Amino acid sequence: MAETAAPHEFVTDTHPAPVDADTRTAMISDPGFGRVFTDHMASVHYHEDKGWHDAKIIPRAPLSLDPATAVLHYAQEIFEGMKAYRLADGSMALFRPEENARRFNESARRMAMPELPDGLFVESVKALVRTDAHWFPPVEGGAIYLRPFMFASEVFLGVKPSAEYRYLVIASPVGGYFKSGAPAIRVWTSEHYTRAAPGGTGAAKCGGNYAASLIAQAEATRHECDQVVFLDAAERRWVEELGGMNLFFLFDDGSIITPPLGGTILPGITRDSIITLAKEAGLTVREEPYAIDQWEADAKSGKLTETFACGTAAVVTPVGKVAGVNGEFTIGAGGPGQLTEKLKSQLVAIQRGDAEDRHGWVHRIE
Ligand SMILES: *Cc1c(COP(=O)(O)O)cnc(C)c1O
């Protein structure tokens, strides 16, 4: 039944009823995003007296939770988002998984949760991908999106850090994000709602940040926009990020601005990778605040030529129009810009093993 485990090794439980091959083929032929899931999940338990224990790959199944489970009341929960790729030579790889492990623990510290050893985090993801390797979608740009997460599992209504936690990783075959010439999105600047305040949880990848952003996203949708742009909470002037993607501004002199990390912005791994690639391409990258009125003035004067958003799920998404209560403005010709497309294809080529990996970003799964 179960193999014996070495440190950081995940015991794999036999699945009594995995999805049959024909059903799986149909499920992964056009998977979309986040609706199709593989057979298994990684699971580790934590108790303050025992530490982390019971690392296993188990059949993916509903959880049974007591109604007084702490996370359901006080939202002590964090997550990560990353992708496993099938490379041209048939091998499988992750992109900078150590960075996800590090960020997961930074989120854990902010939310008063226990840190998970980096090795255990990376191994949980690798063990799951190995077990469910037959779930890679055979579509152009297909990948397995991985969602590691941790929640407070103690049954107690007192307000305090939980004494028990559950760490899980689920896997979702996804496709369709890498077609070149992706349409540019229209974004909405919310006058009223902000995402993160100084001293708050903006830099932590916690579910609560997303819960707080949904009403602003609904406002954007009502105004026929795809995403919200959040401004800083103190002055409502500095552009921070979208609900789940970081922003880059490209200028006609070959320089690039991206808002600086300072506690209210999520430190994206895609953001960090783009900064590195842009610098290597000879562009000047400045991490500095950029005001919403400057954005409009620069777009109108033509000084600003392109804007894009980036994150693991959609990689790089061009921003074509920016709308708000005072009207809207267009960036460049309103479509995907040349430099945006170039940076995107460079990043995708490295992730897919089609370009030289000069920074050791590609982590193969043996
Ligand atoms: C996850 C996330 C990002 C993007 O991070 P990546 O590591 O590039 O995927 C950006 N903003 C927010 C709010 C996020 O949660």
Short mmCIF file of C-alpha atoms and ligand atoms in Angstrom, two decimals:
data_model
loop_
_atom_site.label_atom_id
_atom_site.label_comp_id
_atom_site.label_asym_id
_atom_site.label_seq_id
_atom_site.Cartn_x
_atom_site.Cartn_y
_atom_site.Cartn_z
CA MET A 1 0.00 0.00 0.00
CA ALA A 2 2.34 2.70 1.25
CA GLU A 3 6.03 3.00 0.43
CA THR A 4 8.44 3.85 3.27
CA ALA A 5 9.37 7.50 3.59
CA ALA A 6 12.70 9.30 3.99
CA PRO A 7 12.80 12.89 5.38
CA HIS A 8 10.77 15.20 3.12
CA GLU A 9 9.51 12.19 1.23
CA PHE A 10 5.85 11.80 0.57
CA VAL A 11 4.23 8.42 1.09
CA THR A 12 1.77 7.75 -1.74
CA ASP A 13 -1.56 6.16 -0.83
CA THR A 14 -3.07 3.92 -3.49
CA HIS A 15 -6.04 5.60 -5.18
CA PRO A 16 -9.09 3.30 -5.08
CA ALA A 17 -10.79 4.85 -8.14
CA PRO A 18 -8.68 7.18 -10.33
CA VAL A 19 -10.33 8.84 -13.33
CA ASP A 20 -10.21 6.43 -16.31
CA ALA A 21 -8.04 7.27 -19.32
CA ASP A 22 -10.87 8.20 -21.73
CA THR A 23 -12.55 10.52 -19.24
CA ARG A 24 -9.21 12.13 -18.41
CA THR A 25 -8.43 12.72 -22.10
CA ALA A 26 -11.77 14.47 -22.52
CA MET A 27 -11.21 16.53 -19.34
CA ILE A 28 -7.79 17.84 -20.39
CA SER A 29 -8.51 18.47 -24.09
CA ASP A 30 -9.70 22.04 -23.38
CA PRO A 31 -9.30 22.49 -19.64
CA GLY A 32 -9.64 26.29 -19.30
CA PHE A 33 -8.39 27.54 -15.93
CA GLY A 34 -9.04 26.09 -12.47
CA ARG A 35 -12.01 23.85 -13.19
CA VAL A 36 -10.35 20.49 -13.87
CA PHE A 37 -8.35 18.74 -11.14
CA THR A 38 -6.04 15.72 -11.05
CA ASP A 39 -6.58 12.52 -9.04
CA HIS A 40 -4.35 13.29 -6.06
CA MET A 41 -3.32 15.97 -3.58
CA ALA A 42 -0.35 16.44 -1.27
CA SER A 43 -1.19 16.70 2.43
CA VAL A 44 0.83 17.50 5.57
CA HIS A 45 -0.51 18.10 9.08
CA TYR A 46 0.80 20.46 11.75
CA HIS A 47 0.22 20.46 15.47
CA GLU A 48 2.07 22.82 17.80
CA ASP A 49 3.16 19.84 19.95
CA LYS A 50 4.22 17.57 17.07
CA GLY A 51 5.34 19.98 14.33
CA TRP A 52 4.83 18.93 10.71
CA HIS A 53 3.88 15.30 10.25
CA ASP A 54 2.09 12.76 8.02
CA ALA A 55 3.40 13.98 4.64
CA LYS A 56 1.37 12.06 2.05
CA ILE A 57 0.07 12.03 -1.49
CA ILE A 58 -3.57 11.03 -1.10
CA PRO A 59 -6.63 10.74 -3.34
CA ARG A 60 -8.13 14.20 -3.95
CA ALA A 61 -11.39 14.30 -2.01
CA PRO A 62 -13.68 16.72 -0.15
CA LEU A 63 -12.53 17.75 3.31
CA SER A 64 -14.70 17.19 6.33
CA LEU A 65 -14.45 20.21 8.65
CA ASP A 66 -16.04 20.92 12.00
CA PRO A 67 -18.18 24.09 11.71
CA ALA A 68 -16.00 25.69 14.42
CA THR A 69 -12.78 25.19 12.42
CA ALA A 70 -10.84 28.46 12.90
CA VAL A 71 -10.25 29.27 9.20
CA LEU A 72 -14.02 29.45 8.58
CA HIS A 73 -14.29 32.31 11.08
CA TYR A 74 -11.03 34.26 11.12
CA ALA A 75 -9.61 33.47 7.65
CA GLN A 76 -6.13 32.41 8.77
CA GLU A 77 -5.19 31.06 5.34
CA ILE A 78 -2.36 31.53 2.82
CA PHE A 79 -1.65 30.09 -0.62
CA GLU A 80 0.75 29.95 -3.55
CA GLY A 81 0.31 29.65 -7.31
CA MET A 82 2.86 28.03 -9.61
CA LYS A 83 3.01 25.91 -12.78
CA ALA A 84 4.63 22.65 -13.84
CA TYR A 85 5.62 22.51 -17.52
CA ARG A 86 6.26 19.64 -19.91
CA LEU A 87 9.46 20.59 -21.77
CA ALA A 88 10.22 19.86 -25.42
CA ASP A 89 12.46 16.90 -24.44
CA GLY A 90 9.56 15.32 -22.53
CA SER A 91 10.88 16.10 -19.06
CA MET A 92 8.85 18.04 -16.48
CA ALA A 93 9.93 21.24 -14.73
CA LEU A 94 8.92 23.90 -12.24
CA PHE A 95 9.85 27.58 -12.53
CA ARG A 96 11.73 29.04 -9.52
CA PRO A 97 9.88 26.87 -6.93
CA GLU A 98 12.31 27.94 -4.16
CA GLU A 99 10.93 31.46 -4.57
CA ASN A 100 7.39 30.19 -3.99
CA ALA A 101 8.62 28.32 -0.88
CA ARG A 102 10.29 31.47 0.45
CA ARG A 103 7.25 33.64 -0.22
CA PHE A 104 4.93 31.04 1.34
CA ASN A 105 6.91 31.31 4.56
CA GLU A 106 6.88 35.11 4.44
CA SER A 107 3.09 34.94 4.12
CA ALA A 108 3.02 32.41 7.00
CA ARG A 109 4.98 34.74 9.29
CA ARG A 110 2.65 37.67 8.56
CA MET A 111 -0.41 35.57 9.31
CA ALA A 112 1.09 34.09 12.54
CA MET A 113 1.24 30.62 11.01
CA PRO A 114 4.07 28.05 11.30
CA GLU A 115 6.71 28.01 8.57
CA LEU A 116 6.96 24.95 6.37
CA PRO A 117 10.55 23.79 5.63
CA ASP A 118 11.43 24.92 2.05
CA GLY A 119 12.47 21.38 1.14
CA LEU A 120 9.11 19.99 2.24
CA PHE A 121 7.27 22.62 0.18
CA VAL A 122 9.24 21.90 -3.02
CA GLU A 123 9.03 18.14 -2.50
CA SER A 124 5.24 18.27 -1.94
CA VAL A 125 4.79 19.90 -5.34
CA LYS A 126 7.24 17.60 -7.12
CA ALA A 127 5.74 14.45 -5.59
CA LEU A 128 2.25 15.50 -6.71
CA VAL A 129 3.37 16.28 -10.27
CA ARG A 130 5.20 12.94 -10.51
CA THR A 131 2.12 11.07 -9.28
CA ASP A 132 -0.24 12.88 -11.69
CA ALA A 133 2.20 13.32 -14.62
CA HIS A 134 -0.36 11.84 -17.05
CA TRP A 135 -2.58 14.91 -16.49
CA PHE A 136 -0.55 17.40 -18.59
CA PRO A 137 -2.96 18.84 -21.16
CA PRO A 138 -1.82 18.09 -24.73
CA VAL A 139 -2.69 21.64 -25.83
CA GLU A 140 -0.38 24.47 -26.91
CA GLY A 141 0.73 26.31 -23.80
CA GLY A 142 -0.72 23.65 -21.51
CA ALA A 143 0.60 23.26 -17.97
CA ILE A 144 -0.38 21.92 -14.57
CA TYR A 145 -1.25 24.81 -12.26
CA LEU A 146 -0.34 24.01 -8.66
CA ARG A 147 -2.06 25.49 -5.67
CA PRO A 148 -0.26 24.90 -2.35
CA PHE A 149 -2.22 26.31 0.60
CA MET A 150 -2.38 26.20 4.39
CA PHE A 151 -5.25 26.89 6.76
CA ALA A 152 -6.00 27.05 10.49
CA SER A 153 -7.64 23.72 11.33
CA GLU A 154 -8.06 23.96 15.11
CA VAL A 155 -11.66 23.63 16.30
CA PHE A 156 -11.93 26.70 18.53
CA LEU A 157 -13.75 30.04 18.37
CA GLY A 158 -11.26 31.97 20.50
CA VAL A 159 -9.35 34.62 18.54
CA LYS A 160 -5.68 33.53 18.52
CA PRO A 161 -3.26 31.81 16.14
CA SER A 162 -4.47 28.25 15.61
CA ALA A 163 -2.63 25.38 17.30
CA GLU A 164 -3.24 23.13 14.28
CA TYR A 165 -2.88 23.59 10.52
CA ARG A 166 -3.42 21.63 7.36
CA TYR A 167 -1.14 22.09 4.33
CA LEU A 168 -2.45 20.81 0.98
CA VAL A 169 -1.43 21.02 -2.68
CA ILE A 170 -3.99 20.52 -5.43
CA ALA A 171 -3.22 20.40 -9.16
CA SER A 172 -5.24 21.74 -12.07
CA PRO A 173 -4.46 21.09 -15.75
CA VAL A 174 -4.70 24.46 -17.55
CA GLY A 175 -4.24 25.64 -21.11
CA GLY A 176 -4.57 28.47 -23.51
CA TYR A 177 -2.60 31.27 -21.92
CA PHE A 178 0.38 31.43 -24.26
CA LYS A 179 -1.16 32.28 -27.60
CA SER A 180 0.77 35.29 -28.88
CA GLY A 181 -1.11 38.48 -29.58
CA ALA A 182 -3.38 38.07 -26.56
CA PRO A 183 -5.95 40.89 -26.61
CA ALA A 184 -5.19 43.87 -24.41
CA ILE A 185 -7.40 44.26 -21.36
CA ARG A 186 -9.37 47.28 -20.16
CA VAL A 187 -8.80 48.12 -16.49
CA TRP A 188 -10.88 50.08 -13.99
CA THR A 189 -9.41 52.45 -11.39
CA SER A 190 -11.51 52.24 -8.25
CA GLU A 191 -11.98 55.62 -6.53
CA HIS A 192 -13.37 54.11 -3.38
CA TYR A 193 -11.88 50.69 -2.66
CA THR A 194 -8.23 49.95 -1.86
CA ARG A 195 -6.48 46.60 -1.65
CA ALA A 196 -3.79 47.05 0.99
CA ALA A 197 -2.74 49.59 3.60
CA PRO A 198 0.72 50.20 5.11
CA GLY A 199 1.22 47.66 7.89
CA GLY A 200 -1.52 45.42 6.48
CA THR A 201 -1.38 42.12 4.60
CA GLY A 202 -0.80 43.40 1.03
CA ALA A 203 2.53 41.58 0.65
CA ALA A 204 1.15 38.26 1.95
CA LYS A 205 -0.57 35.84 -0.41
CA CYS A 206 -3.63 35.32 1.78
CA GLY A 207 -7.18 34.53 0.78
CA GLY A 208 -8.45 37.55 2.71
CA ASN A 209 -6.79 39.97 0.26
CA TYR A 210 -8.78 38.39 -2.54
CA ALA A 211 -12.03 38.45 -0.53
CA ALA A 212 -11.56 42.20 0.01
CA SER A 213 -10.88 42.79 -3.71
CA LEU A 214 -14.02 41.11 -5.07
CA ILE A 215 -16.38 44.06 -4.65
CA ALA A 216 -13.95 46.29 -6.58
CA GLN A 217 -13.66 43.60 -9.26
CA ALA A 218 -17.48 43.52 -9.49
CA GLU A 219 -17.45 47.32 -9.94
CA ALA A 220 -14.91 46.91 -12.76
CA THR A 221 -17.10 44.28 -14.43
CA ARG A 222 -20.12 46.60 -14.20
CA HIS A 223 -18.09 49.19 -16.10
CA GLU A 224 -17.16 46.61 -18.74
CA CYS A 225 -13.57 46.35 -17.55
CA ASP A 226 -11.58 43.12 -17.13
CA GLN A 227 -9.62 43.97 -13.98
CA VAL A 228 -9.30 46.58 -11.21
CA VAL A 229 -6.22 48.78 -10.76
CA PHE A 230 -5.70 49.48 -7.08
CA LEU A 231 -4.29 52.81 -5.93
CA ASP A 232 -2.43 53.28 -2.65
CA ALA A 233 -4.64 53.55 0.45
CA ALA A 234 -3.05 56.71 1.90
CA GLU A 235 -3.23 59.15 -1.04
CA ARG A 236 -5.31 57.29 -3.68
CA ARG A 237 -2.72 58.50 -6.13
CA TRP A 238 0.02 55.90 -6.64
CA VAL A 239 -0.69 52.94 -8.89
CA GLU A 240 -0.05 49.70 -6.99
CA GLU A 241 -1.20 46.55 -8.83
CA LEU A 242 -4.22 44.64 -10.14
CA GLY A 243 -6.11 42.24 -7.85
CA GLY A 244 -3.70 39.43 -8.71
CA MET A 245 -1.06 40.79 -11.10
CA ASN A 246 1.82 43.29 -10.94
CA LEU A 247 2.11 46.23 -13.36
CA PHE A 248 4.87 47.50 -15.70
CA PHE A 249 4.97 50.82 -17.60
CA LEU A 250 7.15 51.12 -20.75
CA PHE A 251 8.38 54.45 -22.16
CA ASP A 252 9.58 55.68 -25.55
CA ASP A 253 13.15 56.18 -24.24
CA GLY A 254 13.49 52.46 -23.48
CA SER A 255 12.95 52.80 -19.74
CA ILE A 256 10.51 50.83 -17.62
CA ILE A 257 8.81 51.64 -14.32
CA THR A 258 7.23 49.15 -11.93
CA PRO A 259 5.86 50.15 -8.51
CA PRO A 260 8.31 49.38 -5.66
CA LEU A 261 7.70 46.61 -3.12
CA GLY A 262 6.99 48.24 0.20
CA GLY A 263 4.54 46.01 1.99
CA THR A 264 1.39 46.90 0.06
CA ILE A 265 2.32 45.10 -3.17
CA LEU A 266 2.60 41.35 -3.65
CA PRO A 267 6.21 40.51 -4.60
CA GLY A 268 5.48 38.59 -7.82
CA ILE A 269 7.99 36.04 -9.07
CA THR A 270 6.97 36.91 -12.62
CA ARG A 271 7.63 40.60 -11.73
CA ASP A 272 11.11 39.74 -10.48
CA SER A 273 11.87 37.61 -13.57
CA ILE A 274 10.70 40.36 -15.95
CA ILE A 275 12.90 42.93 -14.18
CA THR A 276 15.91 40.64 -14.71
CA LEU A 277 15.12 39.97 -18.38
CA ALA A 278 14.45 43.65 -19.12
CA LYS A 279 17.77 44.71 -17.56
CA GLU A 280 19.58 42.05 -19.62
CA ALA A 281 17.92 43.44 -22.74
CA GLY A 282 19.57 46.78 -21.95
CA LEU A 283 16.45 48.53 -20.67
CA THR A 284 16.57 50.82 -17.65
CA VAL A 285 14.21 49.45 -14.99
CA ARG A 286 13.16 51.77 -12.20
CA GLU A 287 11.22 50.49 -9.20
CA GLU A 288 9.52 53.72 -8.24
CA PRO A 289 6.05 55.09 -7.51
CA TYR A 290 3.99 56.09 -10.55
CA ALA A 291 0.94 58.33 -10.15
CA ILE A 292 -2.40 57.73 -11.86
CA ASP A 293 -2.49 61.30 -13.28
CA GLN A 294 1.06 60.87 -14.63
CA TRP A 295 0.01 57.60 -16.26
CA GLU A 296 -2.79 59.43 -18.08
CA ALA A 297 -0.57 62.40 -19.06
CA ASP A 298 2.21 60.12 -20.34
CA ALA A 299 -0.24 57.97 -22.32
CA LYS A 300 -1.75 61.08 -23.93
CA SER A 301 1.63 62.64 -24.79
CA GLY A 302 2.88 59.36 -26.24
CA LYS A 303 5.80 59.20 -23.80
CA LEU A 304 4.27 56.02 -22.33
CA THR A 305 4.07 53.44 -25.11
CA GLU A 306 2.98 50.22 -23.37
CA THR A 307 1.63 48.88 -20.08
CA PHE A 308 1.32 45.25 -19.06
CA ALA A 309 0.28 43.17 -16.06
CA CYS A 310 2.06 39.97 -15.07
CA GLY A 311 1.61 36.90 -12.87
CA THR A 312 1.95 33.12 -13.02
CA ALA A 313 -1.56 32.35 -14.27
CA ALA A 314 -1.72 34.65 -17.32
CA VAL A 315 2.08 35.33 -17.56
CA VAL A 316 2.00 38.74 -19.32
CA THR A 317 -1.22 40.57 -20.22
CA PRO A 318 -1.17 43.86 -22.16
CA VAL A 319 -3.27 46.74 -20.80
CA GLY A 320 -4.95 48.70 -23.61
CA LYS A 321 -7.39 51.04 -21.88
CA VAL A 322 -7.70 52.58 -18.43
CA ALA A 323 -11.16 53.68 -17.31
CA GLY A 324 -12.44 55.49 -14.22
CA VAL A 325 -15.21 57.85 -13.09
CA ASN A 326 -13.65 60.69 -15.13
CA GLY A 327 -13.53 58.82 -18.43
CA GLU A 328 -10.88 56.67 -20.03
CA PHE A 329 -7.55 56.84 -21.83
CA THR A 330 -5.84 54.54 -24.32
CA ILE A 331 -2.28 53.24 -24.14
CA GLY A 332 -0.38 53.21 -27.43
CA ALA A 333 -2.72 51.90 -30.13
CA GLY A 334 -4.79 50.09 -27.48
CA GLY A 335 -3.47 46.65 -28.44
CA PRO A 336 -0.53 44.46 -27.38
CA GLY A 337 2.79 46.36 -27.63
CA GLN A 338 5.97 45.06 -29.24
CA LEU A 339 8.17 45.13 -26.18
CA THR A 340 5.46 43.49 -24.08
CA GLU A 341 5.25 40.64 -26.61
CA LYS A 342 9.04 40.33 -26.69
CA LEU A 343 9.45 40.10 -22.90
CA LYS A 344 6.57 37.64 -22.71
CA SER A 345 8.00 35.32 -25.37
CA GLN A 346 11.45 35.43 -23.76
CA LEU A 347 10.02 34.43 -20.39
CA VAL A 348 7.80 31.70 -21.85
CA ALA A 349 10.76 30.30 -23.85
CA ILE A 350 12.83 29.93 -20.67
CA GLN A 351 9.91 28.38 -18.75
CA ARG A 352 9.33 25.88 -21.58
CA GLY A 353 13.02 24.95 -21.91
CA ASP A 354 13.21 26.49 -25.41
CA ALA A 355 15.74 29.18 -24.43
CA GLU A 356 18.93 29.02 -22.39
CA ASP A 357 18.27 29.12 -18.64
CA ARG A 358 21.07 31.45 -17.57
CA HIS A 359 19.79 32.05 -14.05
CA GLY A 360 19.03 28.49 -12.95
CA TRP A 361 15.32 29.26 -12.88
CA VAL A 362 14.16 25.96 -14.38
CA HIS A 363 13.90 23.18 -11.78
CA ARG A 364 13.54 19.75 -13.39
CA ILE A 365 11.41 17.09 -11.80
CA GLU A 366 13.32 13.81 -12.03
C1 LIG B 1 0.18 35.96 -6.82
C2 LIG B 1 0.00 37.41 -7.03
C3 LIG B 1 0.73 38.13 -7.98
C4 LIG B 1 1.67 37.50 -8.98
O1 LIG B 1 2.71 36.76 -8.41
P1 LIG B 1 3.49 35.69 -9.32
O2 LIG B 1 4.49 35.11 -8.39
O3 LIG B 1 4.10 36.43 -10.43
O4 LIG B 1 2.48 34.71 -9.79
C5 LIG B 1 0.55 39.51 -8.04
N1 LIG B 1 -0.34 40.14 -7.23
C6 LIG B 1 -1.07 39.46 -6.32
C7 LIG B 1 -2.02 40.22 -5.45
C8 LIG B 1 -0.93 38.09 -6.18
O5 LIG B 1 -1.66 37.43 -5.28
#
